[in-house]
Each structure stands twice: as C-alpha cells, then as structure tokens.
Amino acid sequence: MQNKELEQGLRDRIYDYEMPVDTDQLWLDVQADLQPEKKRRSLTWWWLPGLLLVGSLGWLAFGLLEKDTARTQDANNVDGQLADTQPAKAASVEDVATGEASMATAPVNIDESNFLKNYIENSANLPISPKKAATTPPSIASATPSPVPAAPPNEAAKILPLSRQGEEMPRSSSTKEVAGGKRQNQAAPRITALPVALLPERSYGPESPPFSELKDPACPVFTKRRKAQWSIGAAGINSKPHREITALNVDQSGQSIRNLRVETPLNAVTGQILAGYETGSGFSLRSGVGYTRINSVAEVTLDTTVTTIGTGITEVIINGPGDTTFITGVVERRITTTGTSRYYNRLSTIDVPILLGKTFRAGKWRFGVEAGPVLNILTSGSARYQLADGSFSTRADNENLFRNRLSGLGWQGSLSANFQLLPKLDVGLGFNAYRQPKGGFEVAGSPTSTRYTLYGVRLGIKRYF
Amino acid sequence: MTVSTIIEGCRRGRADCQRELVVRYSPQLMAVARRYAPNNATAKDVLQDSLVRILQKIDQYAGTGSFEGWMRRVVISVALKQLDRKWVRREVSVGEQRDHQSVAPVALDQLATEDIMRCISGLPDGYRQVFNLYAIEGYNHREIAQMIGVSESTSRSQYNRARKSLQTILTDLKIALKHAE
C-alpha cells in the first residue's frame, strides 16, 4: 500500500468519526468552568486598586504614627522643651536680673546640643547673684508647662553650677546699679543662660560629671529622637525550595500529579531591590522588585517495549540421522529498552514585595523583622531535558513547561541582623521565607497546581538618606 | 437550531445555545481529542477545556470558514498545549527496525474504526501528534513545525517513523485477525 493510499484510507475512516460522550455531564462541567472564569476575571481587575488602597492607608497610618511618636517624645524631651520655651526663659532671666516684670524682646540663641556648654560659659556673665536667684518667684518656673518638676525657689542656688555658688557674680558691663538697689539694663541682653529650674537636678549637682561625659548619648539631656529616613537596599537570597502539589479532584488529575512528582527542586536564588521609609520609632514600609529563579530536575526512568514480528524457525523435526526439517514461521520478538530521561528546568518569577517591618537598635546593630504580601507579576521559565541516550534537547523560552503558571499573591517574611558599617550604610544577614503564589501547570481552572515555599539565607546592604 | 443561530446565541451568552453547541459537536470533537490524547481521561480533559475556550473565544470566529473546522483547530491547539505541558516527555527509542510488510488495502477495511483509533493511540506522543496533523488534518510539515515547536526536518522524520510504526501495528493486527479466523 502506498503512503498516499494509507493516509487517504485513514483519513476517510476517521476524519468524521464520532465518539460517544456523556453530553449532560460534559455540559455541567463546561458550565462550571465558565462560571469561575468570570469571577476570577473580576477579581483580577479589582485586587490592584484594592492593594493600592491598603498601601495608601498603611502609609497614612505610618505618617500619623510618626507624628504621634514625635509629639510624645518631644513632650518628654528636655531639649524640645527648652527650645520651645526660649523666649519665656529669656524673659524669666531678665526678670530675675532686673527684679521687674519687664519682658525681654531680644532673641536668645541657644544651640540645643551645646546648651549646657553655653550655659556654663555664659554663667560668668550672668548678672544675677545666688542670693537674688534664691528669691526668684516660684511662678517663673511653674509658669512653664513641663513634666520635669520645677525646683523649689530655695533650692535654686543649689542647682546652679558649683563654681558659681557662694561667689559674687561679676556684673555685666551693660548693667548698672540704680537707686534703690535695682539694676537696669542699658542695652539688649546678651544673656544666653536658661532658668535653672528647668534643668534636671542631677545634671547640675555638685558631683556633675565634666561636660565631655555629659555628651554621652545615654544622658537624657542629650538623647535625641532618631529621625525618620528613607532607605534603599539590595539583597540576595539563596533558598532551598519546598514544593506542594495540590489537587481538588485526584481522579481527574492523578496522572498530572504523578508526572509532577518526578520533579525535584534543586535550589532557588532571589535578588531584591527595595526602597522605603523608616520612622523614628523603627517601623518601616518597603517595596520594590524581586527576581527569583528556581532550578529543578525532573528525572524519569522509562521502560520502552518494542514488539517486532519476523520470520524464524518455529519447529525442528528430526526425521532421522542427518535428516532434519526446519519449519519457519512468524516469530514475535519483544525488546525492552530502559532509559533515564532528565529535564533540567528553570522557573523565573518577577515579584513586587510590600513589606512592613520593625527595627530594634542596639548600638551599631539593628535587628529587624519584616513581612508582607508579594505580588507575582510575571512568571516564565524554560526547560531543557536530557534524552535517554544522554544528549540534550533544548526548548525555546516560549515553549517551556511553566508558561501557563498563574500569577497571584504570596507572602514573604524575614528576620535580619544589620551592622552599621558606615554612618549611613548597613550590611545584614538573615533568614528569609518566601511563599510563592499557587501556580498551575495545566490550563486555567485545572485542579492540579503546585506551590513553592523558599527558605533561605539573606545577605543584604542598605543605604539610608 | 441552525449553526448561525447557535453561534449568535453563544456570542450573546445564551445558555441554551451554548448547551446546544456542546451537545451537537461533542462527539465529533471528542474523536479529534482522542486521536491526540494518550488515553480517554486526557481526551475528556482536552475536550472540556476546548469547549470552554470555544465558548469564550467564539467572538474570534470570523464566520468566513467552516465553523466545525475552526472548532477542530481549537481542539488541536488545546491538545497540543496539554501534551506539551506534560512533565514526562516520553522519548521512545525504537530498538529495532525491520522491513515493513506492505499492508493490503483490504486490511483497513477489515478493521473497525475503533481499532484504527486504538492503533493511532498506541503511537508514542510525538509520533501521534505529527501523524495526526499531517495525515489526518492535512497540515504540511512547515505548519506542523511551527505548531509543535520543532524543525521541519524533525517533523518529517517523526512522521516517517510514525507511519512505519503504524504500519507495523496494522500488520500485527492483521496477522492477529488472520490467526483468529
């Protein structure tokens, strides 16, 4: 039979062939497949605005938290109090100096961080005697709202610098005595000192440490609230993948599951670039883009049996000595070939993580925890496989095994320890867990799917601005 | 219900027209799916996915060619993707080739269509795809190469091997039938 005849004969027989189908059940199945597709599509269109809304609300909440934290800390921060009350303080000092209720109008320049130093230095010019200071009306101190308890008037002298106690303060050249023992300013005051009642007693006691020691950040007077700052960072993660195979209907997808089980994940590598904002209290919101590559191998051993039919000796008849008859006939031969096929596969994903975090400081170390959703926006891959004879066959990227994986939402969490290498540069090491969205290797709606969870070591660098 | 009524109704999302399409064309499309799938279960999956895709993409049918031909192409496309997506790619090494005896024209007549379908199903995946596309659907090797992602020469050699394998199977079947008589 010629090839054309064979093809034509087959075509005539089977082109319009029909096979019986349970159409009622099939219609129900098709109907069920059509329905979720609509829901899935609507969800696909709505999750992005929803995510943006949640992100915006989170950002707003962080902003409010930041303001609230700043307000709370300012209220407890002596520096902040002093800065806020400078005009009143100047007026108070002037009032003490003159003994009158006149308000000073000249600005008083006080560097917060060096205010104690300024205070000590300028105390030499302070036109006030300890005796006079002791008579300072309590209303001056109590007029300033402060959580720091105001020193009683009779203790004012005690909390002045030791070197000035008991001494007659030299009078300023700009101050002269007038009749009645009152002094009057001739020019704008150059006093930069502060009311002693506002200062913590232990910072000015007789045993006060030298100024250099007072600069220790542990001293509450000099403790500054950490500033909120922007950061950008890069991290590399090497992970061990763990894969789950799920199926809602084992009967229908049993073969697919068996096929998927021949694959063994090897390793995964992730690279992320994240930028974000960290509040003074250590809360952070970071987002960026990440690339993950999962390498795996699928190995299967196949037994291929080929049956051939040929002519051979089927019967031997010995008629007598030297007289043997061989009867030939059809002989069936079966040859089984066993070969191992390996497929080296690559799954690549591009993700957008949105991570909320909290950082704890300890000296130059920062310990952080971060977690949040990861949006898988693109998935691709390729597979090259090894044939039984050892040769490789390469498939194009657009014909890979993963092209129909589904995008979706996963999550990521990490614990890290960062060391401050430079004033604004941290390097970190940590543990990372990344649960990828569920991906299907079948057509949309198929019950069989896989899901990777990656556990790995994270090495990162972060730059603050 | 005419074909144009069914198509128009499906475009408007009418359930009765969709059901009519499924009931009327499923047996024919099932036979197409069965020729590409290695077993009945996979063929049913292919058919179901194909019908879903047909109903979703029916707007893309221009109305110029045969509607049945368009649906067949959808089924073939789904079947090829389904098979391509399988993790296990069977690479069959044929241990020994022998000179194939010619099959007498009467052999095909002696066989029931179900037996011929079974013979085609017995071919390895790659052979079966190429054989169906070339011998039954009538695509040329260039089109087949583009459809399944192989070179044109690979398609040609796969087809030759598929034809020889099928001839072997048909010969064996004929011999078996002869012995049965």
XYZ file of C-alpha atoms in Angstrom:
646
model
C 0.000 0.000 0.000
C 1.394 3.335 -0.979
C 1.772 6.022 1.645
C -0.836 8.217 -0.002
C -3.310 5.391 -0.054
C -2.730 4.630 3.589
C -3.196 8.267 4.535
C -6.277 8.638 2.377
C -7.746 5.428 3.746
C -7.176 6.500 7.305
C -8.495 9.988 6.662
C -11.675 8.658 5.100
C -12.271 6.358 8.006
C -11.595 8.583 10.963
C -11.840 12.250 9.912
C -15.558 12.459 10.596
C -15.577 9.735 13.199
C -17.654 10.464 16.274
C -17.237 9.079 19.746
C -19.980 8.802 22.302
C -19.834 11.419 25.038
C -21.946 11.935 28.129
C -23.082 15.355 26.937
C -25.184 16.141 30.000
C -22.263 15.716 32.366
C -19.968 17.478 29.934
C -22.303 20.475 29.766
C -22.369 20.689 33.559
C -18.575 20.604 33.652
C -18.256 23.227 30.944
C -20.812 25.419 32.664
C -18.884 25.137 35.934
C -15.672 26.097 34.142
C -17.261 29.120 32.534
C -18.648 30.470 35.798
C -15.438 30.722 37.858
C -13.692 32.326 34.919
C -15.947 35.357 35.198
C -15.345 35.593 38.939
C -11.634 35.185 38.540
C -11.509 37.898 35.911
C -13.416 40.380 38.047
C -11.129 39.619 40.976
C -8.118 40.177 38.752
C -9.373 43.618 37.877
C -10.168 44.630 41.415
C -7.292 43.444 43.517
C -4.847 46.048 42.170
C -6.896 49.110 43.213
C -7.595 47.325 46.487
C -3.917 46.788 47.071
C -3.183 50.422 46.317
C -5.886 51.470 48.760
C -4.477 49.266 51.514
C -0.988 50.577 50.794
C -2.174 54.176 50.949
C -3.971 53.607 54.228
C -0.889 51.917 55.622
C 1.242 54.836 54.536
C -1.166 57.281 56.126
C -1.222 55.280 59.338
C 2.538 55.327 59.435
C 2.540 59.057 58.927
C 0.142 59.568 61.828
C 2.114 57.189 63.975
C 5.236 59.116 63.134
C 3.677 62.446 64.145
C 2.263 60.999 67.322
C 5.582 59.475 68.252
C 7.356 62.735 67.611
C 4.846 64.617 69.751
C 5.183 62.149 72.605
C 8.918 62.208 72.508
C 9.023 65.987 72.261
C 6.899 66.231 75.349
C 9.363 64.083 77.224
C 12.439 65.584 75.740
C 14.096 68.325 77.702
C 15.765 69.607 74.584
C 12.478 70.118 72.932
C 11.065 71.846 75.945
C 13.922 74.193 76.181
C 13.764 75.036 72.540
C 10.059 75.738 72.787
C 10.368 77.952 75.830
C 13.388 80.037 74.938
C 11.680 83.436 74.788
C 9.929 82.803 78.075
C 13.165 81.653 79.633
C 14.975 84.737 78.484
C 12.244 86.844 79.884
C 12.428 84.997 83.142
C 16.128 85.508 83.455
C 15.790 89.121 82.607
C 13.080 89.427 85.128
C 15.287 87.895 87.731
C 18.102 90.221 86.752
C 16.106 93.357 86.943
C 13.670 92.372 89.620
C 10.928 93.713 87.433
C 8.299 92.139 85.322
C 9.551 93.604 82.091
C 9.841 91.171 79.213
C 12.991 90.888 77.189
C 12.496 91.159 73.482
C 15.935 90.292 72.225
C 16.274 86.819 70.688
C 18.204 84.280 72.606
C 20.335 81.918 70.534
C 20.835 78.611 72.172
C 22.222 75.579 70.464
C 20.302 72.664 71.838
C 23.118 70.219 71.704
C 25.551 72.636 73.285
C 23.199 74.354 75.548
C 24.821 73.115 78.728
C 28.175 74.212 77.489
C 26.749 77.611 76.628
C 25.091 77.763 79.962
C 28.289 77.116 81.839
C 30.258 79.510 79.716
C 27.727 82.278 79.916
C 27.123 81.840 83.566
C 30.159 84.031 84.088
C 28.232 86.922 82.651
C 25.045 86.102 84.399
C 24.021 89.343 86.152
C 22.416 87.603 88.977
C 23.590 86.734 92.407
C 22.804 83.446 94.017
C 21.020 85.321 96.724
C 18.851 87.048 94.220
C 18.245 83.850 92.370
C 17.128 82.256 95.555
C 14.382 84.795 95.735
C 13.121 84.033 92.285
C 9.394 83.784 92.482
C 8.217 80.221 92.009
C 5.773 81.425 89.440
C 8.603 81.773 86.937
C 9.387 78.097 86.919
C 5.888 76.890 87.358
C 4.666 79.065 84.531
C 6.342 76.752 82.053
C 4.433 73.557 81.409
C 6.891 70.828 81.979
C 6.865 67.244 83.176
C 10.192 67.941 84.776
C 9.450 69.056 88.292
C 10.461 72.635 88.892
C 12.983 73.207 91.552
C 11.699 74.998 94.616
C 12.931 78.558 94.983
C 15.017 77.753 97.954
C 16.884 75.122 96.031
C 17.664 77.291 93.051
C 21.090 78.138 94.318
C 21.855 74.525 94.897
C 21.288 73.585 91.320
C 23.454 76.330 89.939
C 26.916 75.336 88.808
C 29.140 74.660 91.767
C 31.774 77.119 90.678
C 29.269 79.926 90.966
C 27.785 79.082 94.294
C 28.714 81.350 97.132
C 30.553 83.723 94.873
C 29.613 87.224 94.000
C 28.832 87.200 90.366
C 30.667 89.818 88.366
C 28.284 92.278 86.943
C 27.927 92.764 83.335
C 29.244 95.913 81.806
C 25.882 96.527 80.370
C 24.272 96.545 83.759
C 24.492 99.311 86.268
C 23.074 99.859 89.654
C 20.439 102.424 90.107
C 18.926 103.962 93.121
C 17.095 101.617 95.419
C 19.478 98.809 94.664
C 17.764 97.986 91.434
C 19.648 97.308 88.302
C 18.561 98.232 84.888
C 19.702 97.028 81.514
C 21.233 99.575 79.230
C 21.213 97.524 76.087
C 19.736 94.370 74.672
C 20.673 91.440 76.846
C 23.316 89.074 75.576
C 22.394 86.500 78.113
C 22.068 83.042 76.775
C 21.602 81.297 80.031
C 18.460 79.382 80.902
C 16.370 79.211 84.006
C 17.911 76.706 86.280
C 14.560 75.448 87.425
C 14.038 73.734 84.082
C 17.206 71.701 84.243
C 17.361 68.252 85.764
C 18.926 68.485 89.141
C 21.284 65.566 88.675
C 22.911 67.226 85.679
C 23.887 70.220 87.717
C 24.603 68.832 91.073
C 27.929 69.243 92.856
C 29.057 65.889 91.547
C 28.117 66.640 87.986
C 30.436 64.924 85.543
C 32.514 67.010 83.214
C 30.882 68.220 80.052
C 32.612 65.676 77.843
C 30.951 62.907 79.794
C 27.619 64.597 79.684
C 27.744 64.348 75.912
C 27.219 60.642 76.325
C 24.056 59.799 74.419
C 22.885 57.849 77.408
C 22.404 61.122 79.228
C 18.733 62.019 78.880
C 19.551 65.657 78.331
C 21.367 64.812 75.142
C 19.276 61.912 73.935
C 17.836 62.773 70.591
C 14.936 61.073 68.915
C 16.004 59.071 65.870
C 14.999 60.733 62.675
C 12.726 59.118 60.132
C 14.631 58.342 56.999
C 14.400 56.898 53.559
C 16.404 53.900 52.589
C 17.239 51.818 49.561
C 18.624 48.331 49.781
C 19.586 45.286 47.806
C 19.531 41.700 48.979
C 20.477 38.326 47.639
C 18.794 35.195 48.959
C 19.827 31.621 48.409
C 16.990 29.263 49.250
C 16.010 25.657 49.402
C 12.654 25.222 47.677
C 9.873 23.165 49.149
C 7.087 22.252 46.763
C 3.478 21.319 47.391
C 1.262 19.601 44.875
C -2.418 20.212 45.299
C -5.366 18.649 43.549
C -9.032 19.064 44.235
C -10.011 16.067 42.204
C -7.468 13.298 42.340
C -9.312 11.102 39.874
C -9.095 13.614 37.072
C -5.610 14.830 37.722
C -3.950 11.742 39.073
C -1.762 11.424 36.041
C -0.699 15.057 36.268
C 0.233 14.623 39.914
C 2.272 11.542 39.145
C 4.033 13.452 36.401
C 4.738 16.395 38.666
C 6.182 14.153 41.336
C 9.109 13.195 39.182
C 10.446 16.738 39.595
C 12.907 17.531 42.370
C 13.584 21.156 43.266
C 17.291 21.857 43.470
C 17.767 25.415 44.671
C 16.445 28.924 44.293
C 18.151 32.286 44.024
C 16.416 35.583 44.703
C 17.557 39.140 44.155
C 15.604 42.080 45.529
C 15.890 45.852 45.360
C 13.742 47.554 47.976
C 13.204 51.177 48.791
C 11.172 52.503 51.661
C 10.632 54.717 54.629
C 11.564 54.075 58.230
C 10.029 56.046 61.058
C 11.969 57.277 64.036
C 10.372 54.598 66.151
C 11.667 51.860 63.863
C 8.614 50.975 61.811
C 9.221 50.670 58.126
C 7.387 50.180 54.863
C 9.460 48.998 51.940
C 8.650 47.900 48.445
C 10.481 47.213 45.233
C 11.053 44.479 42.766
C 12.446 40.983 43.094
C 13.598 38.265 40.756
C 13.520 34.621 41.748
C 14.839 31.661 39.854
C 14.022 28.123 40.889
C 16.074 25.316 39.433
C 14.745 21.808 39.385
C 15.345 18.495 37.752
C 12.799 16.001 36.530
C 14.133 12.520 36.231
C 12.206 9.561 34.979
C 13.146 6.054 34.036
C 11.185 4.659 31.152
C 10.819 1.082 30.053
C 10.022 1.006 26.391
C 8.964 -2.272 24.921
C 9.004 -2.664 21.175
C 7.414 -5.712 19.653
C 8.643 -6.824 16.267
C 7.476 -9.698 14.155
C 9.780 -11.543 11.810
C 10.371 -14.895 10.251
C 12.154 -17.541 12.235
C 12.410 -21.237 12.928
C 9.360 -22.314 14.778
C 9.724 -26.074 14.616
C 12.550 -28.558 14.151
C 11.641 -32.082 13.036
C 14.337 -34.731 13.203
C 13.398 -37.380 10.669
C 16.462 -39.448 11.218
C 20.200 -39.223 11.385
C 21.253 -36.347 9.178
C 17.704 -35.673 8.122
C 16.263 -32.640 9.899
C 13.414 -30.444 8.758
C 13.240 -26.808 9.827
C 9.804 -25.220 9.699
C 9.814 -21.434 9.552
C 7.032 -19.160 10.582
C 6.172 -15.849 12.153
C 8.138 -15.136 15.305
C 7.336 -12.358 17.722
C 10.232 -10.622 19.404
C 9.936 -8.189 22.259
C 12.761 -5.825 23.073
C 12.575 -3.731 26.220
C 14.767 -0.667 26.418
C 15.275 1.078 29.750
C 16.448 4.664 29.684
C 16.588 7.580 32.085
C 15.418 10.987 30.966
C 16.267 14.115 32.915
C 14.784 17.523 32.437
C 16.600 20.499 33.905
C 14.012 23.150 34.377
C 14.049 26.789 35.345
C 11.187 28.779 36.791
C 11.640 32.548 36.879
C 9.339 34.988 38.613
C 9.320 38.746 38.931
C 7.619 39.928 42.098
C 6.716 43.093 43.919
C 7.067 42.658 47.696
C 5.363 45.112 50.035
C 6.964 44.673 53.434
C 6.074 46.110 56.798
C 8.845 45.968 59.326
C 10.105 46.868 62.765
C 13.704 47.539 63.641
C 15.296 47.368 67.066
C 18.577 49.163 67.718
C 21.427 48.071 69.901
C 24.491 50.194 69.408
C 25.662 49.700 65.877
C 23.389 46.727 65.387
C 19.865 46.788 64.083
C 17.683 43.719 64.401
C 14.734 43.735 62.101
C 11.685 41.729 61.238
C 9.794 42.273 58.007
C 6.798 40.609 56.442
C 4.171 41.312 53.880
C 2.482 40.292 50.677
C 4.387 39.570 47.500
C 2.661 40.184 44.211
C 3.807 37.892 41.446
C 3.538 39.918 38.253
C 5.409 37.771 35.771
C 6.318 34.118 35.547
C 8.291 32.379 32.889
C 10.744 29.601 32.528
C 12.361 27.151 30.270
C 13.244 23.534 30.277
C 15.940 21.535 28.660
C 15.846 17.861 29.016
C 18.237 15.017 28.662
C 17.285 12.129 26.477
C 17.849 8.534 27.363
C 20.964 8.421 25.209
C 22.484 11.299 27.198
C 22.004 14.005 24.609
C 20.182 17.219 25.463
C 17.282 18.777 23.751
C 16.704 22.481 24.258
C 13.359 24.122 24.052
C 12.728 27.738 23.304
C 11.725 30.001 26.159
C 8.228 30.460 24.879
C 7.657 26.733 24.827
C 8.608 25.998 28.346
C 6.772 23.960 30.864
C 5.832 26.928 33.001
C 4.288 29.291 30.535
C 0.809 28.872 31.890
C 1.606 29.276 35.541
C -0.798 31.584 37.228
C 0.177 34.889 38.738
C -1.078 35.725 42.182
C -0.277 36.757 45.680
C 2.228 35.170 48.029
C 3.978 36.404 51.132
C 7.457 36.958 52.424
C 8.915 37.224 55.880
C 12.439 37.806 57.093
C 14.498 38.148 60.235
C 17.755 40.000 59.885
C 20.658 41.414 61.822
C 22.252 44.506 60.308
C 25.532 46.088 61.235
C 26.216 49.781 60.740
C 29.294 49.648 58.585
C 29.325 53.367 57.754
C 27.199 56.150 59.241
C 24.511 55.607 56.621
C 25.309 52.164 55.349
C 24.247 48.851 56.881
C 25.093 45.317 55.886
C 22.872 42.496 57.061
C 22.479 38.784 57.300
C 19.258 36.967 57.996
C 16.724 34.259 57.384
C 14.103 34.600 54.691
C 10.898 32.718 53.932
C 9.047 33.306 50.688
C 5.809 31.521 49.886
C 5.053 31.915 46.216
C 1.551 32.100 44.814
C -0.081 28.922 43.658
C 0.824 28.036 40.099
C -0.877 25.662 37.757
C 0.844 23.672 35.096
C -2.426 22.815 33.468
C -4.919 25.057 31.769
C -6.747 27.626 33.840
C -9.227 26.021 36.157
C -7.417 22.721 36.345
C -7.393 21.317 39.843
C -3.739 20.366 39.712
C -1.305 23.015 40.801
C 1.981 23.468 42.559
C 3.224 25.929 45.110
C 6.784 26.681 46.160
C 7.914 27.871 49.559
C 11.500 29.036 49.684
C 13.534 29.006 52.908
C 16.866 30.708 52.608
C 19.698 32.838 53.860
C 19.538 36.527 53.128
C 22.526 38.793 52.610
C 21.777 42.471 52.121
C 23.009 46.014 52.081
C 21.016 49.123 52.948
C 21.759 52.785 52.384
C 19.958 55.481 54.385
C 19.268 59.007 53.206
C -31.479 25.362 15.696
C -29.179 26.390 12.863
C -25.436 26.824 13.176
C -25.656 30.583 12.753
C -28.305 30.745 15.487
C -26.068 28.772 17.813
C -23.081 30.990 17.074
C -25.053 34.182 17.558
C -26.616 32.876 20.765
C -23.230 31.843 22.151
C -21.843 35.278 21.386
C -24.644 36.769 23.459
C -24.008 34.275 26.248
C -27.280 32.416 25.945
C -27.054 29.193 27.919
C -29.434 27.235 25.659
C -27.273 27.919 22.606
C -24.109 27.025 24.496
C -25.671 23.769 25.595
C -26.788 23.011 22.056
C -23.249 23.568 20.810
C -21.868 21.211 23.423
C -24.431 18.513 22.723
C -24.215 18.730 18.942
C -20.466 18.897 18.410
C -19.033 16.998 21.367
C -18.970 13.532 19.747
C -17.051 14.793 16.731
C -14.655 16.903 18.790
C -14.149 14.034 21.224
C -12.870 11.906 18.353
C -10.397 14.644 17.464
C -9.251 14.966 21.059
C -8.940 11.206 21.396
C -6.580 10.988 18.452
C -4.147 13.386 20.131
C -4.521 12.239 23.719
C -2.864 9.094 25.009
C -5.962 7.910 26.865
C -9.662 8.582 27.315
C -9.292 10.542 30.533
C -6.900 13.018 28.953
C -9.115 13.251 25.889
C -12.069 14.200 28.085
C -9.990 16.903 29.752
C -8.921 18.217 26.377
C -12.496 18.232 25.128
C -13.776 20.073 28.177
C -11.044 22.694 28.037
C -11.587 23.084 24.310
C -15.303 23.681 24.680
C -14.672 26.277 27.364
C -12.216 28.019 25.107
C -14.555 27.805 22.116
C -17.358 29.423 24.099
C -15.062 32.109 25.450
C -13.387 32.915 22.146
C -16.327 32.483 19.825
C -16.126 36.188 19.010
C -12.873 35.438 17.239
C -14.613 33.198 14.739
C -14.841 35.416 11.681
C -17.635 33.436 10.090
C -15.830 33.052 6.804
C -14.697 29.430 7.023
C -16.213 26.269 8.354
C -17.305 26.580 11.967
C -16.533 22.919 12.540
C -13.067 23.397 11.091
C -12.475 26.325 13.438
C -13.557 24.246 16.424
C -11.326 21.376 15.347
C -8.372 23.724 15.240
C -9.166 24.907 18.773
C -9.288 21.301 19.980
C -5.988 20.514 18.293
C -4.400 23.615 19.782
C -5.576 22.738 23.288
C -4.491 19.131 22.876
C -1.001 20.100 21.732
C -0.579 22.507 24.629
C -1.862 19.917 27.056
C 0.611 17.345 25.828
C 3.433 19.858 25.620
C 2.846 20.805 29.204
C 3.247 17.317 30.493
C 6.262 16.865 32.620
C 7.080 13.454 31.335
C 8.188 13.693 27.764
C 8.462 10.207 26.505
C 11.365 9.811 24.204
C 10.939 6.386 22.748
C 13.961 4.701 21.310
C 12.928 2.124 18.848
C 15.145 -0.843 19.444
C 14.987 -2.452 16.096
C 13.502 -1.579 12.799
C 12.566 -4.131 10.299
C 11.399 -4.029 6.752
C 7.735 -3.444 6.932
C 5.481 -5.646 5.062
C 3.033 -3.774 2.917
C -0.473 -3.643 4.227
C -3.019 -4.877 1.782
C -5.795 -2.395 1.045
C -8.257 -4.860 2.415
C -6.589 -4.613 5.838
C -8.070 -1.224 6.661
C -11.477 -2.386 5.513
C -11.236 -5.358 7.781
C -10.589 -3.173 10.773
C -13.249 -1.350 12.687
C -12.778 2.379 13.080
C -12.390 1.849 16.819
C -9.453 -0.466 16.106
C -7.817 2.112 13.851
C -8.267 4.730 16.550
C -6.703 2.346 19.017
C -3.747 1.785 16.696
C -3.167 5.531 16.416
C -3.443 5.878 20.166
C -0.750 3.253 20.513
C 1.789 5.531 18.861
C 4.201 7.462 21.047
C 3.121 11.037 21.833
C 5.409 12.792 19.376
C 4.671 10.367 16.544
C 0.955 10.570 17.151
C 0.923 14.368 17.044
C 2.815 14.600 13.782
C 0.913 11.755 12.164
C -2.471 13.235 13.035
C -1.510 16.700 11.903
C -0.043 15.556 8.620
C -2.033 12.511 7.562
C -5.456 13.296 9.011
C -5.665 17.080 9.320
C -3.687 17.786 6.201
C -1.169 20.303 7.543
C 2.203 20.467 5.824
C 5.470 19.971 7.668
C 6.255 23.669 7.859
C 2.965 24.368 9.615
C 3.449 21.382 11.901
C 6.949 22.563 12.794
C 5.554 25.918 13.854
C 2.704 24.366 15.796
C 4.693 21.963 17.928
C 7.975 23.842 18.042
C 10.313 21.531 16.200
C 12.238 21.876 12.996
C 10.690 20.978 9.681
C 13.114 18.072 9.193
C 12.245 16.741 12.642
C 8.584 16.828 11.741
C 9.286 14.963 8.546
C 11.390 12.270 10.215
C 8.890 11.917 13.052
C 6.160 11.393 10.502
C 8.122 8.719 8.655
C 8.775 6.861 11.878
C 5.165 7.246 12.905
C 3.976 5.824 9.613
C 6.309 2.843 9.884
C 5.229 2.190 13.433
C 1.596 2.393 12.438
C 2.175 0.020 9.546
C 3.799 -2.398 11.962
C 0.873 -2.184 14.321
C -1.612 -2.631 11.493
C 0.333 -5.594 10.142
C 0.391 -7.222 13.545
C -3.293 -6.590 13.901
C -3.965 -8.116 10.517
C -1.923 -11.175 11.395
C -3.727 -11.477 14.687
C -7.055 -11.260 12.932
C -5.936 -13.886 10.422
C -4.960 -16.247 13.224
C -8.249 -15.555 14.930
C -10.076 -16.677 11.821
